[in-house]
Coordinates of C-alpha atoms and ligand atoms in Angstrom, one line a residue:
Chain D
M1 CA 7.8 -36.4 11.1
I2 CA 6.3 -35.4 7.6
Q3 CA 5.3 -31.6 7.9
L4 CA 4.5 -30.9 4.1
A5 CA 3.0 -34.0 2.3
V6 CA 2.5 -33.4 -1.7
E7 CA 0.4 -35.9 -2.9
N8 CA 0.0 -36.9 -7.2
L9 CA 0.2 -33.2 -7.9
G10 CA -0.8 -32.3 -11.3
L11 CA -1.0 -28.7 -12.7
H12 CA -1.6 -28.1 -16.8
F13 CA -1.7 -24.5 -18.2
G14 CA -3.9 -25.2 -21.5
G15 CA -1.9 -27.8 -23.4
V16 CA 0.9 -27.3 -21.2
T17 CA 1.7 -29.5 -18.3
A18 CA 3.6 -27.7 -15.5
L19 CA 3.5 -30.6 -13.1
R20 CA 2.4 -34.8 -13.2
G21 CA 1.8 -36.9 -10.4
I22 CA 4.3 -35.3 -7.9
T23 CA 4.4 -37.1 -4.7
L24 CA 6.9 -35.7 -2.5
D25 CA 7.1 -35.7 1.5
V26 CA 8.9 -32.8 3.3
N27 CA 9.8 -33.6 6.7
Q28 CA 10.0 -30.9 9.6
G29 CA 13.1 -29.3 10.4
E30 CA 14.5 -30.6 7.3
I31 CA 16.4 -28.8 4.4
L32 CA 15.3 -30.1 1.0
A33 CA 16.7 -29.0 -2.0
I34 CA 14.5 -28.9 -5.0
I35 CA 16.7 -29.1 -8.8
G36 CA 15.7 -29.3 -12.2
P37 CA 16.3 -27.7 -15.6
N38 CA 14.7 -24.3 -16.4
G39 CA 11.3 -25.1 -17.2
A40 CA 11.0 -28.4 -15.0
G41 CA 8.1 -26.8 -12.9
K42 CA 9.9 -26.0 -9.5
T43 CA 8.4 -22.9 -9.5
S44 CA 5.2 -24.2 -10.1
L45 CA 5.6 -26.5 -7.5
L46 CA 6.3 -23.7 -4.9
N47 CA 3.4 -21.7 -6.1
C48 CA 1.3 -24.5 -5.7
V49 CA 2.2 -24.9 -1.9
S50 CA 1.5 -21.5 -1.3
G51 CA -1.7 -21.2 -2.9
L52 CA -0.9 -19.0 -5.9
Y53 CA -1.9 -21.3 -8.3
R54 CA -4.7 -24.1 -8.4
P55 CA -3.4 -27.5 -9.2
S56 CA -5.5 -29.5 -11.4
E57 CA -5.7 -32.6 -9.3
G58 CA -3.9 -34.3 -5.8
R59 CA -3.5 -33.5 -3.3
L60 CA -1.4 -30.8 -0.8
S61 CA -1.7 -31.0 3.8
F62 CA 0.3 -29.1 5.9
D63 CA 0.6 -30.9 9.5
G64 CA -2.3 -33.3 8.5
Q65 CA -4.3 -30.4 7.7
D66 CA -5.6 -30.9 3.7
I67 CA -4.7 -27.1 2.5
T68 CA -5.3 -28.1 -1.1
H69 CA -8.2 -25.5 -1.4
L70 CA -7.2 -23.1 1.1
P71 CA -6.5 -19.7 0.1
P72 CA -2.9 -18.0 -0.1
Y73 CA -3.8 -15.4 2.9
K74 CA -4.9 -18.5 4.7
R75 CA -1.5 -20.8 4.2
A76 CA 0.2 -17.6 5.2
R77 CA -1.4 -17.8 8.9
L78 CA -0.6 -21.4 9.0
G79 CA 2.9 -20.4 8.7
I80 CA 4.2 -21.1 5.2
A81 CA 6.4 -18.6 4.2
R82 CA 8.0 -17.9 0.8
T83 CA 10.5 -15.5 -1.2
F84 CA 10.0 -15.2 -5.2
Q85 CA 12.0 -16.0 -8.0
N86 CA 11.8 -12.6 -9.3
I87 CA 12.0 -10.6 -6.3
E88 CA 8.5 -9.6 -5.4
L89 CA 9.3 -6.7 -2.7
F90 CA 7.1 -3.8 -1.9
R91 CA 9.0 -1.6 -3.9
G92 CA 7.8 1.6 -2.8
M93 CA 8.0 0.7 1.2
T94 CA 11.0 1.0 3.1
V95 CA 13.1 -2.0 4.4
L96 CA 11.6 -1.8 7.8
D97 CA 7.8 -1.7 6.6
N98 CA 8.7 -4.3 4.1
L99 CA 9.6 -6.5 7.3
M100 CA 6.5 -5.0 9.1
L101 CA 4.0 -6.2 6.8
G102 CA 5.9 -9.6 6.9
R103 CA 4.6 -9.6 10.5
H104 CA 1.0 -8.7 9.1
V105 CA -0.5 -12.0 10.2
H106 CA 0.8 -11.5 13.9
L107 CA -0.6 -8.2 14.0
Q108 CA -3.8 -7.2 15.3
S109 CA -4.9 -3.6 15.1
S110 CA -8.1 -2.9 13.3
L111 CA -8.3 -0.1 11.0
L112 CA -10.3 1.8 14.1
I113 CA -7.7 1.3 16.1
G114 CA -4.8 2.0 13.7
G115 CA -6.3 5.3 13.0
I116 CA -6.1 6.1 16.7
Y117 CA -3.2 4.7 17.4
F118 CA -2.1 6.0 20.6
G119 CA -2.6 3.5 22.8
F120 CA -2.7 0.2 21.8
A121 CA -1.6 0.6 17.9
Q122 CA 1.4 2.3 19.1
K123 CA 2.5 -0.3 21.4
E124 CA 1.7 -3.5 19.4
E125 CA 4.2 -1.7 16.5
I126 CA 7.0 -0.9 19.1
E127 CA 6.6 -4.6 20.2
H128 CA 7.1 -6.3 16.7
R129 CA 9.2 -3.4 15.8
R130 CA 11.6 -5.2 18.0
A131 CA 11.0 -8.5 16.5
V132 CA 11.8 -7.3 13.1
E133 CA 15.2 -5.5 14.9
D134 CA 16.3 -8.5 15.4
I135 CA 16.0 -10.2 12.2
I136 CA 17.9 -6.7 10.6
D137 CA 21.1 -7.6 13.0
F138 CA 20.3 -11.0 12.1
L139 CA 20.5 -10.2 8.2
E140 CA 23.4 -7.3 8.8
I141 CA 21.0 -4.6 6.9
E142 CA 20.7 -1.9 9.7
K143 CA 22.4 0.3 7.7
I144 CA 19.5 0.3 5.1
R145 CA 16.6 0.0 7.3
K146 CA 15.0 3.3 6.2
R147 CA 15.8 3.3 2.5
V148 CA 13.0 2.6 0.0
V149 CA 13.4 -1.0 -1.2
G150 CA 12.7 -0.2 -4.8
T151 CA 16.5 1.7 -4.6
L152 CA 18.7 -0.9 -3.2
P153 CA 21.5 -3.3 -4.9
Y154 CA 19.8 -6.7 -6.4
G155 CA 21.9 -8.7 -3.3
Y156 CA 19.9 -6.8 -0.2
Q157 CA 16.6 -7.1 -1.9
K158 CA 16.9 -10.5 -1.8
R159 CA 18.1 -10.3 1.6
V160 CA 15.8 -8.0 2.5
E161 CA 12.9 -10.3 1.0
L162 CA 14.4 -12.9 3.2
G163 CA 13.9 -10.9 6.1
R164 CA 10.5 -10.3 5.3
A165 CA 10.0 -14.2 5.1
L166 CA 11.6 -14.3 8.3
A167 CA 9.4 -11.5 10.1
W168 CA 6.2 -14.0 9.5
E169 CA 8.2 -16.6 12.1
P170 CA 7.5 -19.1 9.7
R171 CA 7.1 -23.0 10.2
I172 CA 8.1 -23.4 6.4
L173 CA 10.2 -21.7 4.6
L174 CA 10.2 -21.9 0.6
L175 CA 13.3 -20.1 -1.2
D176 CA 12.8 -20.2 -5.0
E177 CA 16.7 -19.3 -6.4
P178 CA 17.7 -17.2 -3.3
M179 CA 21.2 -17.1 -4.5
A180 CA 20.5 -16.5 -8.6
G181 CA 22.8 -13.7 -9.7
M182 CA 25.0 -13.4 -6.4
N183 CA 28.9 -13.5 -6.5
I184 CA 30.6 -16.5 -4.3
E185 CA 31.0 -14.3 -1.1
E186 CA 26.7 -13.1 -1.2
K187 CA 25.9 -16.6 -1.8
E188 CA 28.3 -17.6 1.0
D189 CA 26.5 -15.0 3.1
M190 CA 23.4 -16.6 2.0
A191 CA 24.1 -20.3 2.4
R192 CA 25.5 -18.8 6.0
F193 CA 21.9 -17.2 7.0
I194 CA 19.6 -20.7 5.7
L195 CA 21.8 -22.7 7.8
D196 CA 21.1 -20.7 10.6
I197 CA 17.3 -20.3 10.4
N198 CA 17.2 -23.9 10.0
E199 CA 18.8 -24.6 13.2
E200 CA 18.7 -21.5 15.6
R201 CA 15.1 -21.0 14.5
E202 CA 14.1 -24.4 13.7
V203 CA 12.3 -23.6 10.2
T204 CA 11.9 -26.3 7.5
V205 CA 13.7 -25.1 4.5
V206 CA 12.3 -26.1 1.0
L207 CA 15.3 -24.4 -1.4
I208 CA 15.1 -24.2 -5.5
E209 CA 18.4 -23.4 -6.2
H210 CA 20.8 -24.0 -9.4
D211 CA 24.4 -23.8 -7.7
M212 CA 24.9 -27.4 -7.1
G213 CA 27.9 -26.9 -5.0
V214 CA 25.5 -25.1 -2.3
V215 CA 23.0 -27.6 -2.8
M216 CA 25.0 -30.3 -1.7
D217 CA 26.8 -28.5 0.7
I218 CA 23.5 -27.3 2.5
S219 CA 20.5 -29.6 2.0
D220 CA 19.9 -32.8 3.7
R221 CA 17.5 -34.5 1.2
V222 CA 17.4 -33.1 -2.9
A223 CA 14.3 -34.1 -5.1
V224 CA 15.0 -33.6 -8.9
L225 CA 12.3 -32.3 -11.1
D226 CA 12.3 -32.8 -15.0
F227 CA 9.8 -31.9 -17.6
G228 CA 7.3 -31.7 -14.4
Q229 CA 7.8 -34.9 -12.9
K230 CA 9.6 -35.8 -10.1
I231 CA 12.9 -38.1 -11.7
G232 CA 14.8 -38.7 -8.3
E233 CA 14.9 -37.9 -4.5
G234 CA 17.1 -38.7 -1.8
T235 CA 20.4 -37.5 0.2
P236 CA 22.9 -35.5 -2.0
D237 CA 24.9 -38.6 -2.6
E238 CA 22.3 -40.8 -3.5
V239 CA 20.6 -37.9 -6.1
R240 CA 24.6 -37.5 -7.6
A241 CA 24.6 -41.5 -8.1
N242 CA 21.1 -41.8 -9.7
P243 CA 21.7 -42.7 -13.4
Q244 CA 17.8 -40.9 -14.4
V245 CA 19.1 -37.9 -12.3
I246 CA 22.5 -38.0 -14.6
R247 CA 20.9 -38.7 -17.8
A248 CA 18.5 -35.6 -17.2
Y249 CA 21.4 -33.5 -17.0
L250 CA 23.5 -34.7 -19.7
G251 CA 21.0 -33.9 -22.0
E252 CA 21.0 -30.4 -20.5
A253 CA 22.9 -27.8 -22.8
N254 CA 22.9 -24.9 -20.2
G255 CA 25.7 -25.4 -18.0
V256 CA 24.1 -26.8 -15.1
G257 CA 25.7 -30.1 -16.1
L258 CA 27.3 -32.9 -14.3
A259 CA 30.5 -30.9 -14.0
S260 CA 28.8 -28.6 -11.3
F261 CA 28.0 -32.1 -9.7
G262 CA 31.5 -32.4 -7.9
G263 CA 30.4 -29.0 -6.4
S264 CA 32.7 -27.3 -3.8
K265 CA 32.3 -30.7 -1.5
Chain L
M1 CA 20.7 25.8 16.6
I2 CA 21.6 23.2 13.4
E3 CA 21.0 20.0 13.1
C4 CA 23.4 17.4 11.9
G5 CA 21.6 14.2 11.2
V6 CA 19.1 12.9 12.9
F7 CA 19.6 9.9 16.2
K8 CA 17.4 8.0 17.6
R9 CA 17.9 6.1 21.0
T10 CA 14.4 3.9 21.3
Y11 CA 11.8 2.8 18.6
E12 CA 9.3 5.0 20.6
E13 CA 11.0 8.1 19.3
D14 CA 12.1 6.6 16.0
M15 CA 8.8 5.9 15.3
A16 CA 7.3 9.4 16.7
F17 CA 5.0 11.5 14.5
R18 CA 7.7 14.0 13.7
H19 CA 11.1 13.8 14.3
T20 CA 12.9 16.5 15.2
A21 CA 12.4 19.8 17.4
L22 CA 12.6 21.7 13.8
A23 CA 9.7 19.3 13.0
R24 CA 7.5 20.0 16.1
W25 CA 7.4 23.7 15.6
R26 CA 6.5 23.8 11.8
I27 CA 3.6 22.0 13.2
Y28 CA 3.0 23.9 15.9
L29 CA 3.6 27.2 13.5
L30 CA 1.1 25.7 11.2
L31 CA -1.6 25.1 13.6
L32 CA -1.4 28.8 14.9
A33 CA -1.3 29.8 11.2
V34 CA -4.6 27.9 10.6
V35 CA -6.1 29.3 14.1
V36 CA -5.2 33.1 13.3
F37 CA -5.7 33.0 9.7
P38 CA -9.5 34.3 9.9
F39 CA -8.6 37.1 12.0
V40 CA -6.2 38.4 9.4
A41 CA -7.6 37.4 6.4
S42 CA -11.2 39.1 4.7
E43 CA -14.0 36.9 4.3
Y44 CA -13.5 36.3 0.6
Y45 CA -10.5 34.5 1.6
V46 CA -12.0 32.3 4.7
G47 CA -14.8 31.4 2.1
I48 CA -11.8 30.0 -0.2
A49 CA -10.1 28.5 2.7
N50 CA -13.6 26.6 3.5
L51 CA -13.6 25.2 -0.3
I52 CA -9.9 24.5 0.5
G53 CA -10.4 22.6 3.7
I54 CA -13.5 20.6 2.1
A55 CA -10.8 19.5 -0.8
I56 CA -8.3 17.9 1.9
I57 CA -10.6 15.7 3.1
G58 CA -12.1 14.9 -0.3
A59 CA -8.4 14.8 -1.8
L60 CA -7.3 12.6 1.3
G61 CA -10.1 10.3 0.8
L62 CA -9.5 9.6 -3.2
N63 CA -5.5 9.4 -2.1
I64 CA -6.1 6.6 0.4
L65 CA -7.6 4.6 -2.6
T66 CA -5.1 5.7 -5.3
G67 CA -2.2 6.9 -4.1
F68 CA -1.7 4.4 -1.3
T69 CA -3.9 1.5 -2.1
G70 CA -3.0 1.8 -6.1
Q71 CA -7.0 1.4 -7.1
I72 CA -7.5 4.3 -9.6
S73 CA -11.3 6.0 -9.5
V74 CA -12.6 8.0 -11.4
G75 CA -15.9 7.8 -8.9
Q76 CA -14.5 10.8 -6.9
G77 CA -17.6 13.3 -8.2
A78 CA -20.3 10.9 -7.7
F79 CA -19.1 10.2 -4.2
L80 CA -18.9 13.4 -3.0
G81 CA -22.5 13.4 -4.2
V82 CA -23.7 10.7 -2.1
G83 CA -22.3 12.6 0.8
A84 CA -23.9 15.6 0.1
Y85 CA -27.2 14.3 -1.1
T86 CA -27.4 11.7 2.0
S87 CA -26.4 14.3 4.5
A88 CA -29.1 17.3 2.8
I89 CA -31.8 14.1 2.9
L90 CA -30.9 13.4 6.1
A91 CA -31.2 16.7 7.4
I92 CA -34.0 17.9 5.5
R93 CA -36.5 15.1 4.9
L94 CA -35.6 13.5 8.5
G95 CA -35.3 16.4 10.3
L96 CA -31.6 15.3 12.2
P97 CA -29.2 17.4 13.2
F98 CA -25.8 18.0 11.0
W99 CA -23.9 16.0 13.8
L100 CA -25.7 13.0 12.9
A101 CA -26.4 13.6 9.1
L102 CA -22.5 14.1 8.7
P103 CA -21.1 10.4 9.9
G104 CA -24.2 9.5 8.3
A105 CA -23.4 10.7 4.8
G106 CA -19.9 8.8 5.8
L107 CA -21.1 5.7 6.5
V108 CA -23.9 5.9 3.1
T109 CA -21.1 6.6 1.4
A110 CA -18.4 4.1 2.4
L111 CA -21.0 1.5 1.7
V112 CA -21.9 2.6 -1.8
G113 CA -18.4 3.0 -2.3
S114 CA -17.7 -0.5 -1.0
V115 CA -20.7 -1.9 -3.5
F116 CA -18.7 0.1 -6.2
G117 CA -15.4 -1.1 -5.0
I118 CA -16.2 -4.9 -5.7
P119 CA -15.1 -5.2 -9.5
S120 CA -11.5 -4.2 -8.0
L121 CA -11.0 -7.8 -7.4
R122 CA -11.0 -8.7 -11.0
L123 CA -10.1 -5.3 -12.5
K124 CA -7.0 -3.3 -12.7
G125 CA -5.8 -0.1 -13.9
L126 CA -7.7 0.8 -17.4
Y127 CA -10.2 -1.5 -16.5
L128 CA -10.8 -0.5 -13.4
V129 CA -11.4 3.1 -14.5
I130 CA -13.7 2.3 -16.8
A131 CA -15.9 0.4 -13.8
T132 CA -15.7 3.3 -11.7
L133 CA -16.5 5.3 -14.6
A134 CA -19.6 3.4 -15.1
G135 CA -20.1 3.8 -11.3
Q136 CA -19.9 7.6 -11.4
V137 CA -22.3 7.3 -14.3
I138 CA -24.7 5.4 -12.5
I139 CA -25.2 7.4 -9.4
E140 CA -24.9 10.8 -11.4
W141 CA -27.8 9.5 -13.5
T142 CA -29.6 8.3 -10.2
I143 CA -29.2 11.5 -8.6
G144 CA -30.7 13.4 -11.8
H145 CA -33.6 11.0 -11.9
W146 CA -34.7 10.2 -8.4
V147 CA -36.6 13.5 -8.5
D148 CA -38.7 12.8 -5.2
L149 CA -35.7 12.2 -3.1
T150 CA -32.8 14.4 -4.6
G151 CA -35.3 17.2 -6.5
G152 CA -33.8 15.9 -10.0
S153 CA -31.8 18.8 -11.9
Q154 CA -33.5 21.5 -9.5
G155 CA -31.4 19.7 -6.7
M156 CA -32.2 20.7 -3.0
T157 CA -31.8 24.1 -1.6
N158 CA -32.7 25.6 2.0
I159 CA -30.0 22.9 3.6
P160 CA -29.7 23.5 7.1
S161 CA -25.9 25.3 8.4
P162 CA -24.9 23.1 11.2
A163 CA -26.0 23.9 15.0
I164 CA -25.6 23.5 18.6
G165 CA -28.2 25.4 20.5
P166 CA -28.3 28.8 19.6
L167 CA -25.1 28.7 18.1
T168 CA -25.4 28.5 14.3
F169 CA -22.0 27.8 11.9
A170 CA -23.5 30.3 9.1
S171 CA -20.9 32.5 9.1
R172 CA -17.8 32.0 6.8
T173 CA -15.4 31.7 9.7
S174 CA -17.3 30.0 12.2
Y175 CA -17.8 26.8 8.8
Y176 CA -14.3 27.8 9.0
Y177 CA -13.2 26.2 12.5
L178 CA -15.7 23.4 12.2
T179 CA -14.2 22.6 8.6
Y180 CA -10.7 22.5 10.3
A181 CA -11.4 20.6 13.2
I182 CA -12.4 18.1 10.8
V183 CA -9.5 18.6 8.4
L184 CA -7.3 18.0 11.5
A185 CA -8.8 14.8 12.7
A186 CA -8.9 13.5 8.9
T187 CA -5.2 14.2 8.4
V188 CA -4.0 12.5 11.7
F189 CA -6.5 9.3 11.3
A190 CA -4.7 9.1 8.0
S191 CA -1.3 9.4 9.1
N192 CA -1.8 7.2 11.8
L193 CA -3.6 4.7 9.4
F194 CA -0.6 4.4 7.3
R195 CA 1.9 3.6 10.3
S196 CA 0.1 0.9 11.6
K197 CA -1.2 -2.5 10.2
V198 CA -4.0 -1.6 7.7
G199 CA -2.5 1.2 6.3
R200 CA 0.7 -0.6 5.2
A201 CA -1.4 -3.6 3.8
F202 CA -3.1 -1.0 1.8
V203 CA 0.3 -0.2 0.2
A204 CA 1.5 -3.2 0.1
V205 CA -1.6 -4.2 -2.3
R206 CA -0.6 -1.2 -4.4
D207 CA 3.1 -2.4 -4.5
R208 CA 2.8 -6.1 -5.3
D209 CA -0.5 -7.9 -4.5
I210 CA 0.9 -11.3 -5.0
A211 CA 3.0 -11.1 -2.6
A212 CA 1.2 -9.1 -0.3
E213 CA -1.5 -12.4 -0.6
A214 CA 1.1 -15.0 -0.1
M215 CA 1.7 -13.1 3.2
G216 CA -1.3 -13.2 4.8
V217 CA -3.5 -10.2 3.5
H218 CA -6.8 -11.2 2.2
L219 CA -6.4 -9.0 -0.8
F220 CA -10.7 -8.8 -1.1
R221 CA -10.9 -7.8 2.3
Y222 CA -8.5 -5.0 2.1
K223 CA -9.6 -3.5 -1.2
I224 CA -12.8 -3.5 -0.2
L225 CA -11.9 -1.5 3.0
A226 CA -10.2 1.1 1.3
F227 CA -12.9 1.7 -1.1
A228 CA -15.1 1.8 2.3
V229 CA -12.3 3.8 4.1
S230 CA -11.8 6.3 1.2
S231 CA -15.5 6.9 0.5
F232 CA -16.3 7.6 4.1
Y233 CA -13.9 10.7 3.6
V234 CA -15.3 11.6 0.4
G235 CA -19.1 11.9 1.9
V236 CA -17.8 13.8 4.7
A237 CA -16.3 16.1 2.0
G238 CA -19.6 16.4 0.4
S239 CA -21.7 16.6 3.6
L240 CA -19.5 19.7 4.9
W241 CA -19.9 21.0 1.1
A242 CA -23.8 21.0 1.2
H243 CA -24.1 22.3 4.6
Y244 CA -21.7 25.2 3.7
L245 CA -23.5 26.1 0.3
N246 CA -27.1 25.4 1.7
M247 CA -28.0 24.2 -1.6
I248 CA -26.9 21.6 -3.8
S249 CA -27.3 20.5 -7.9
P250 CA -26.2 17.3 -9.8
E251 CA -23.7 19.5 -11.8
H252 CA -21.4 20.2 -8.9
F253 CA -20.7 16.1 -9.1
T254 CA -19.8 15.1 -12.2
V255 CA -17.0 13.6 -14.0
G256 CA -15.3 16.5 -14.5
V257 CA -14.9 16.9 -10.6
S258 CA -13.3 13.3 -10.7
I259 CA -10.8 14.4 -12.8
E260 CA -10.0 17.7 -11.0
Y261 CA -9.3 15.6 -7.9
L262 CA -7.3 13.0 -9.5
A263 CA -5.4 15.9 -10.6
M264 CA -5.1 17.2 -7.1
I265 CA -4.0 14.1 -6.0
I266 CA -1.4 13.6 -8.9
I267 CA 0.1 17.0 -8.7
G268 CA 0.6 17.0 -4.7
G269 CA 1.7 13.7 -4.8
L270 CA 0.4 10.2 -5.0
G271 CA 0.3 8.5 -1.4
T272 CA 1.3 10.6 0.5
V273 CA -1.0 12.7 3.1
S274 CA 0.6 15.9 2.6
G275 CA 0.4 15.2 -0.9
S276 CA -3.2 15.8 -0.5
I277 CA -3.1 18.9 1.2
F278 CA -1.0 20.6 -1.1
G279 CA -2.7 19.2 -3.9
A280 CA -5.9 20.3 -2.4
I281 CA -4.6 23.8 -1.6
F282 CA -3.1 24.3 -5.6
M283 CA -6.1 23.4 -7.2
T284 CA -8.6 25.3 -5.4
L285 CA -6.0 28.5 -5.5
L286 CA -5.4 28.3 -9.2
P287 CA -8.2 29.4 -10.8
V288 CA -8.6 32.1 -7.8
I289 CA -5.0 33.0 -8.6
L290 CA -5.5 33.4 -12.5
R291 CA -8.6 35.3 -12.0
E292 CA -7.1 37.7 -9.8
L293 CA -3.9 37.9 -12.2
T294 CA -6.0 38.4 -14.9
G295 CA -9.0 40.3 -13.1
P296 CA -7.2 44.0 -15.1
L297 CA -6.3 42.4 -18.1
S298 CA -10.2 40.7 -18.6
A299 CA -11.7 43.8 -19.3
M300 CA -10.1 43.8 -22.7
L301 CA -9.6 40.2 -23.1
P302 CA -11.7 37.3 -22.0
I303 CA -9.0 35.3 -20.4
T304 CA -11.2 34.1 -17.5
Q305 CA -13.9 32.7 -19.5
V306 CA -11.5 31.0 -21.4
F307 CA -9.5 29.6 -18.7
N308 CA -13.5 28.2 -17.6
A309 CA -13.9 26.8 -21.2
L310 CA -10.2 25.5 -21.1
R311 CA -10.4 24.4 -17.4
E312 CA -10.1 20.5 -17.9
G313 CA -7.3 20.9 -21.1
I314 CA -5.1 23.4 -18.4
F315 CA -5.8 20.8 -15.8
G316 CA -4.6 18.1 -18.2
I317 CA -1.6 19.7 -18.8
V318 CA -0.1 20.5 -15.4
I319 CA -1.0 16.9 -14.4
I320 CA 1.4 15.9 -17.5
V321 CA 4.0 18.3 -16.7
F322 CA 3.7 17.1 -13.3
L323 CA 4.3 13.4 -14.1
I324 CA 7.2 13.9 -16.5
Y325 CA 8.9 16.6 -14.1
E326 CA 7.9 15.9 -10.7
P327 CA 6.2 12.7 -10.8
H328 CA 6.2 12.3 -6.5
G329 CA 4.3 16.0 -6.9
L330 CA 4.8 19.1 -4.7
A331 CA 4.6 17.1 -1.9
K332 CA 8.4 15.9 -2.9
I333 CA 9.4 19.2 -3.7
W334 CA 8.6 19.9 -0.4
R335 CA 10.6 17.2 1.1
N336 CA 13.5 18.7 -0.9
I337 CA 13.2 22.0 0.3
K338 CA 13.1 20.2 3.9
D339 CA 16.2 18.7 3.3
Y340 CA 18.2 21.3 1.9
F341 CA 17.2 23.7 5.1
R342 CA 17.6 20.7 7.8
L343 CA 21.2 20.8 7.5
W344 CA 21.3 24.6 6.2
P345 CA 24.0 26.4 5.9
F346 CA 25.9 22.9 5.2
S347 CA 23.3 21.7 2.3
Y348 CA 25.4 20.5 -0.7
Ligands
ADP1 N1 1.4 -18.9 -15.0 C1 2.0 -19.7 -16.1 N2 1.0 -19.8 -17.3 C2 1.1 -20.8 -18.5 N3 2.6 -21.3 -18.5 C3 3.2 -21.4 -17.1 C4 2.7 -20.8 -15.9 N4 3.6 -21.0 -15.0 C5 4.5 -22.0 -15.7 N5 4.3 -22.0 -16.5 C6 4.8 -23.4 -17.4 O1 5.1 -24.5 -16.5 C7 6.3 -25.0 -17.0 C8 7.4 -24.8 -15.7 O2 7.5 -23.4 -15.1 P1 8.2 -23.2 -14.0 O3 8.0 -23.7 -12.7 O4 8.3 -21.9 -14.0 O5 9.8 -23.8 -14.0 P2 10.7 -23.9 -13.3 O6 10.9 -22.9 -11.9 O7 11.6 -25.2 -13.1 O8 12.2 -23.1 -14.0 C9 7.0 -24.0 -17.9 O9 7.1 -24.4 -19.1 C10 6.4 -22.8 -18.1 O10 6.3 -22.1 -19.3
MG2 MG1 11.7 -21.5 -11.3

C-alpha cells in the first residue's frame, strides 16, 4: 500500500534546479533508502516532504491526502517525523525535554492549564514521561537523560535526535544521514535501532545514507538521485546492477564509488 | 544530614518542583523571610522591596519573551506604560476597582503586545529589536499626545490605592503584602509553564525554530502567545506601579526603562525564573547601594549625580562584564553555590 506519493516534484532556487520531475512512491512499512552524490537533492526532497521547502511544481500526498500545501506543523500532526543532516536539536534543553517536545502533537495542556500545572497538566506530563522513558530505554540513553543536549558528544546527539522523532509516534520517519560521521560500532547500533523501529513499531522509514554497506543491508528498496533527478529505483540488487547508476557513481570522484557498492554484504 | 546525590523512585518524585528536603526548606525559609521582612525593616526598605517586587513581575514577563522564547524586545518600557495607563484610566475614568483594573491592564497589554509581536514571524535578532523599538516609540508618542485620555506630558495623578471595603492598601507595608502575593503567583505560574507543553514549545522556538515547526509547533501562534503572556505580566507590573505611586507620567516608560529591564534579565540569567528575580533585586538595589555608599562622600564629590548621569552607561558596562564572565547570570552563580554546598564538606 502506498503511504507517501511524490508526483513529478520540481524545486528551484533562483537559477539552481534542486529537483526535477521526481516521482516516487513509498510503501507502508518499508525501509526506502535514498542515495546519490552530494548535492543530488536528497535533503531537498526530504525538506519538501516535511514541508520546510515549497516545491515549485508537482504534488505530494500522504495516505491519499494531498499535503502539497500543508504547513509543516500540520504535516507533523499527520505523523510525518524526521531528523536532520546537521543535527537540529534544542541545544539548551535536556534530553528529556527534547523528547517530551517530540510529543508536542500529543499533548493537550493549554497555557493556563500548564501554568496552573497541578491536576491535568501534571497527570499528562507523568503519562507522557512514561512513553518517553520507553524510548530512552530502547535507545540506551538512560545515563544522559538529564543532560543538556548541547554538551553531548556527536554520536549521542544523533541518537537523541532519533529519540525525539520516535517520541512523536510517527507513521513515517524521514532520516537524513543518521550515521554520518559515526564509527563502525555506532553505525551498527544505529542500523539495529532503525530495523527495530521499522519492525516493532511498524514505522515506514525513508533513509538518506552514504554508506552503501548499510544501505544494501537494511533497506527494502533504494532510490537513486543525481543532479536533482531520479536515475534509478528498485531492490538493492537491481540498483546495484543498473548501468545508469553505475555510470553516475563512476563519474563521482569523492570515494562513494562503486567499490563501496560491494559493501559488507 | 549530608546529601550524597539525589535519587528518585517515581516520575512524580522526579518531576517534583523542588527535589531535595534541603531545597524545600530553602523555599520555606525564603517565604518566611518575605512574610517577616516588613516587621524588621524600616518603611524605607519596605518601599524598596515593593519596587523590587514590581520589577520581578516585569522581569519575569520580559524573560518569558526574550530569555525563554528568544524574541528580543526593547518595548518593555512602553508595555509597562500600557499597563500603568490602562489601569489608571480604568480606575479613574471608569471608576473600576483596582481588582478589575489590574487584570484589565494585563489583558489590554497582552493584546497590544500581541499586535506588536506580529513582525516576529518574519523578523529575527536585530531586525526584531528595531521593530520592537518602533513599537516603543509609537506607544510612547501615543501616551504623550493622547492628552484627553492620558493627560499628556502632565501624566495622571490621584490614581486610587487598592481597597477592599474600608481596608486600603495605601501604606507601604500593606502594598508590600499585596505585591508579593502577586509575585508569588507570577513566579509559580511561570515555573509551571516551563515544565509543561506550552513553555517547552517556547524554548524550542528559541533553540531551533525550524525543527520546532517540523515537530508540530505552530510558530506564529507560539510567538504571539509568548508576546501575549509576557505582556500580560508586564501590564500587571505597570498596574501595580501606577497604584503604588498613585501618579504616572510618560518619563517612567521610556526606552531607557526597556534597556534597564534587558540588563536585569541578562545579569540575572536569561531563560531562568530565578534569574528574573535575582536580576530585579540586583538592578533595583544597585543605585540604592551606590547612594548609601557614596552618601558621606557625596557632600564632597557629586557621585550620585554622576551616577544618575551615567546610569545607562554603567548598566551597559555591567551587562558586558556579565556577558563575558558569566553569560548565564546570577542564577548560574547561585546554582554553583548550591551545588557546592549540597555535597559539602565533600565538594570538590
Ligand atoms: N536553501 C537553499 N537555497 C539554495 N540552494 C539550495 C538550498 N537547499 C539546497 N540547495 C541546492 O540544491 C541542491 C541539492 O542540495 P541538497 O538537497 O542539500 O543535496 P544532498 O542532500 O543530496 O547533498 C544543491 O545544489 C544545493 O546547493
Ligand atoms: Mg543532504
